[in-house]
Amino acid sequence: MSEKTLTIQYQEFGSVAEMTPEDQALVAAALDAQKGSYSPYSNFQVGAALRLADGTVVQGANQENAAYPSGLCAERTAMFYAHAHYKDVPFESLAIAGSDHGVLCESPASPCGACRQVMAEYQRKSGKPMSVILVGSKRIRKFWKVDDILPFIFDSLKV
Ligand code: THU
């Protein structure tokens, strides 16, 4: 038996102004995407903006339903739309912003496990790391690849 330690590296920004212009634009798109949220049950508005390798930005927002499990998170809404419309263009970066009753969370909302798994699969399909940016009003976190938020990813090709 041996003890192992896993470390991850990510960046934390106190303000969007510290980010690259490209990432600033993606953060703005994620905040804007919140407008498309349909969240009468949770009152939690999530916006996602996905930048593809050709510079296209696809937005998504959470969609809820009276039959709760029928809803979908913002991130998956964006990723599924992107793959349905731009099948062969790799995903480069995904920004996510969550607001509670219209107020952006101070500490960034973090994607659920199902969304992380979907991110992981598209990242593998792209063959390139996809960065993940989590937007809060007090801090913004940038992870360099999906593996950093989902270690030991389930990957059927590696089994
Ligand atoms: N939600 C997202 O859209 N993305 C996340 O990363 C976490 C949760 C949505 C699902 C539901 O509509 C609402 O936020 C409350 O959980």
CSV table of C-alpha atoms and ligand atoms in Angstrom, one decimal:
chain,number,residue,atom,x,y,z
A,1,MET,CA,0.0,0.0,0.0
A,2,SER,CA,1.2,3.5,-0.7
A,3,GLU,CA,-0.4,6.9,0.2
A,4,LYS,CA,-0.9,9.1,-2.8
A,5,THR,CA,-1.6,12.9,-2.9
A,6,LEU,CA,-3.3,14.7,-5.8
A,7,THR,CA,-2.8,18.4,-6.2
A,8,ILE,CA,-4.5,20.7,-8.6
A,9,GLN,CA,-3.5,24.1,-9.8
A,10,TYR,CA,-5.9,26.9,-10.6
A,11,GLN,CA,-6.0,30.6,-10.8
A,12,GLU,CA,-8.1,32.9,-8.7
A,13,PHE,CA,-9.0,36.4,-9.8
A,14,GLY,CA,-10.4,39.1,-7.5
A,15,SER,CA,-11.9,40.9,-10.5
A,16,VAL,CA,-12.6,40.1,-14.2
A,17,ALA,CA,-10.3,43.0,-15.1
A,18,GLU,CA,-7.3,40.8,-14.2
A,19,MET,CA,-8.2,38.3,-16.9
A,20,THR,CA,-7.2,38.2,-20.6
A,21,PRO,CA,-9.5,40.1,-22.9
A,22,GLU,CA,-10.7,36.7,-24.4
A,23,ASP,CA,-11.6,35.4,-20.9
A,24,GLN,CA,-13.2,38.7,-20.0
A,25,ALA,CA,-15.5,38.4,-23.0
A,26,LEU,CA,-16.4,34.8,-22.1
A,27,VAL,CA,-17.2,35.8,-18.5
A,28,ALA,CA,-19.4,38.6,-19.9
A,29,ALA,CA,-21.2,36.1,-22.1
A,30,ALA,CA,-21.8,33.7,-19.2
A,31,LEU,CA,-23.3,36.6,-17.2
A,32,ASP,CA,-25.4,37.6,-20.1
A,33,ALA,CA,-26.6,34.0,-20.7
A,34,GLN,CA,-28.3,34.0,-17.3
A,35,LYS,CA,-31.1,36.0,-18.9
A,36,GLY,CA,-32.1,32.8,-20.7
A,37,SER,CA,-32.6,30.9,-17.4
A,38,TYR,CA,-36.0,29.3,-16.8
A,39,SER,CA,-35.8,28.7,-13.1
A,40,PRO,CA,-39.2,29.2,-11.4
A,41,TYR,CA,-38.6,26.4,-8.9
A,42,SER,CA,-35.1,27.0,-7.6
A,43,ASN,CA,-34.8,30.8,-8.4
A,44,PHE,CA,-31.2,30.0,-9.2
A,45,GLN,CA,-30.1,31.5,-12.5
A,46,VAL,CA,-27.2,29.9,-14.2
A,47,GLY,CA,-25.6,31.1,-17.4
A,48,ALA,CA,-22.8,29.3,-19.4
A,49,ALA,CA,-20.7,30.5,-22.2
A,50,LEU,CA,-18.6,28.1,-24.3
A,51,ARG,CA,-15.9,29.3,-26.6
A,52,LEU,CA,-15.0,26.9,-29.4
A,53,ALA,CA,-11.6,26.7,-31.1
A,54,ASP,CA,-12.8,28.8,-34.0
A,55,GLY,CA,-13.8,31.6,-31.7
A,56,THR,CA,-17.6,30.9,-31.8
A,57,VAL,CA,-19.2,31.5,-28.4
A,58,VAL,CA,-22.3,29.4,-27.5
A,59,GLN,CA,-24.5,30.4,-24.6
A,60,GLY,CA,-26.7,28.2,-22.4
A,61,ALA,CA,-28.9,28.6,-19.3
A,62,ASN,CA,-30.6,26.3,-16.9
A,63,GLN,CA,-34.0,25.1,-17.9
A,64,GLU,CA,-36.3,23.7,-15.2
A,65,ASN,CA,-39.6,21.8,-15.4
A,66,ALA,CA,-42.4,20.9,-13.0
A,67,ALA,CA,-41.3,17.3,-13.4
A,68,TYR,CA,-38.0,18.2,-11.7
A,69,PRO,CA,-35.6,15.7,-13.3
A,70,SER,CA,-36.7,16.9,-16.8
A,71,GLY,CA,-34.7,20.1,-16.4
A,72,LEU,CA,-31.1,20.7,-17.5
A,73,CYS,CA,-28.2,22.6,-16.2
A,74,ALA,CA,-26.8,25.6,-18.1
A,75,GLU,CA,-23.5,24.0,-18.9
A,76,ARG,CA,-25.1,20.9,-20.6
A,77,THR,CA,-27.5,23.1,-22.5
A,78,ALA,CA,-24.5,25.0,-24.0
A,79,MET,CA,-22.4,21.9,-24.6
A,80,PHE,CA,-25.2,19.9,-26.3
A,81,TYR,CA,-26.2,22.8,-28.4
A,82,ALA,CA,-22.5,23.4,-29.4
A,83,HIS,CA,-22.0,19.8,-30.4
A,84,ALA,CA,-25.3,19.6,-32.2
A,85,HIS,CA,-24.4,22.7,-34.3
A,86,TYR,CA,-20.6,22.6,-34.5
A,87,LYS,CA,-19.8,18.9,-34.3
A,88,ASP,CA,-16.1,19.0,-35.2
A,89,VAL,CA,-15.0,22.2,-33.6
A,90,PRO,CA,-13.2,21.5,-30.3
A,91,PHE,CA,-14.4,23.1,-27.1
A,92,GLU,CA,-11.8,25.6,-25.7
A,93,SER,CA,-13.2,27.2,-22.6
A,94,LEU,CA,-16.4,27.2,-20.6
A,95,ALA,CA,-17.5,30.0,-18.2
A,96,ILE,CA,-20.3,29.5,-15.7
A,97,ALA,CA,-22.1,32.1,-13.6
A,98,GLY,CA,-24.8,31.4,-11.0
A,99,SER,CA,-27.1,33.9,-9.3
A,100,ASP,CA,-29.5,33.3,-6.4
A,101,HIS,CA,-32.7,35.2,-6.9
A,102,GLY,CA,-30.9,37.5,-9.4
A,103,VAL,CA,-27.8,38.2,-7.2
A,104,LEU,CA,-24.6,36.8,-8.5
A,105,CYS,CA,-23.1,34.4,-5.9
A,106,GLU,CA,-20.0,35.8,-4.1
A,107,SER,CA,-18.2,32.5,-4.3
A,108,PRO,CA,-18.7,30.9,-7.7
A,109,ALA,CA,-21.3,28.2,-8.3
A,110,SER,CA,-19.6,24.9,-9.1
A,111,PRO,CA,-20.8,22.5,-11.8
A,112,CYS,CA,-22.6,19.3,-10.8
A,113,GLY,CA,-21.1,15.9,-11.3
A,114,ALA,CA,-23.2,15.1,-14.4
A,115,CYS,CA,-22.0,18.3,-16.1
A,116,ARG,CA,-18.4,17.5,-15.2
A,117,GLN,CA,-18.7,14.1,-16.8
A,118,VAL,CA,-20.2,15.6,-20.0
A,119,MET,CA,-17.3,18.2,-20.1
A,120,ALA,CA,-14.8,15.3,-19.7
A,121,GLU,CA,-16.2,13.4,-22.7
A,122,TYR,CA,-16.2,16.4,-25.0
A,123,GLN,CA,-12.7,17.3,-23.8
A,124,ARG,CA,-11.5,13.8,-24.7
A,125,LYS,CA,-13.3,14.0,-28.1
A,126,SER,CA,-11.6,17.4,-28.8
A,127,GLY,CA,-8.2,16.0,-27.9
A,128,LYS,CA,-7.3,19.3,-26.1
A,129,PRO,CA,-7.8,20.6,-22.6
A,130,MET,CA,-10.9,22.7,-22.0
A,131,SER,CA,-10.5,25.3,-19.4
A,132,VAL,CA,-13.3,26.0,-16.9
A,133,ILE,CA,-14.0,29.4,-15.5
A,134,LEU,CA,-16.3,29.7,-12.5
A,135,VAL,CA,-17.6,33.2,-12.0
A,136,GLY,CA,-18.5,34.8,-8.6
A,137,SER,CA,-18.8,38.4,-7.6
A,138,LYS,CA,-16.0,38.2,-5.1
A,139,ARG,CA,-13.8,35.8,-6.9
A,140,ILE,CA,-13.4,34.0,-10.3
A,141,ARG,CA,-11.6,30.7,-10.5
A,142,LYS,CA,-10.0,29.3,-13.7
A,143,PHE,CA,-9.1,25.7,-14.0
A,144,TRP,CA,-6.9,24.6,-16.9
A,145,LYS,CA,-8.6,21.4,-17.8
A,146,VAL,CA,-11.7,19.3,-16.8
A,147,ASP,CA,-9.4,16.8,-15.1
A,148,ASP,CA,-8.8,19.4,-12.4
A,149,ILE,CA,-12.4,19.5,-11.4
A,150,LEU,CA,-13.0,15.8,-12.1
A,151,PRO,CA,-10.0,13.6,-11.2
A,152,PHE,CA,-10.2,9.9,-12.1
A,153,ILE,CA,-12.6,10.7,-14.9
A,154,PHE,CA,-14.8,7.8,-16.1
A,155,ASP,CA,-13.6,7.2,-19.6
A,156,SER,CA,-14.9,4.1,-21.4
A,157,LEU,CA,-12.0,4.2,-23.9
A,158,LYS,CA,-9.5,3.7,-21.1
A,159,VAL,CA,-11.2,0.9,-19.3
B,1,THU,N1,-27.6,24.3,-12.1
B,1,THU,C1,-26.9,24.6,-13.3
B,1,THU,O1,-27.5,25.0,-14.3
B,1,THU,N2,-25.6,24.4,-13.2
B,1,THU,C2,-24.9,24.0,-12.2
B,1,THU,O2,-23.6,23.9,-12.3
B,1,THU,C3,-25.5,23.7,-10.9
B,1,THU,C4,-27.0,23.8,-10.9
B,1,THU,C5,-29.0,24.6,-12.1
B,1,THU,C6,-29.9,23.4,-12.0
B,1,THU,C7,-31.2,24.0,-11.4
B,1,THU,O3,-31.9,24.5,-12.4
B,1,THU,C8,-30.6,25.1,-10.5
B,1,THU,O4,-29.3,25.4,-11.0
B,1,THU,C9,-30.6,24.8,-9.0
B,1,THU,O5,-29.9,23.6,-8.8
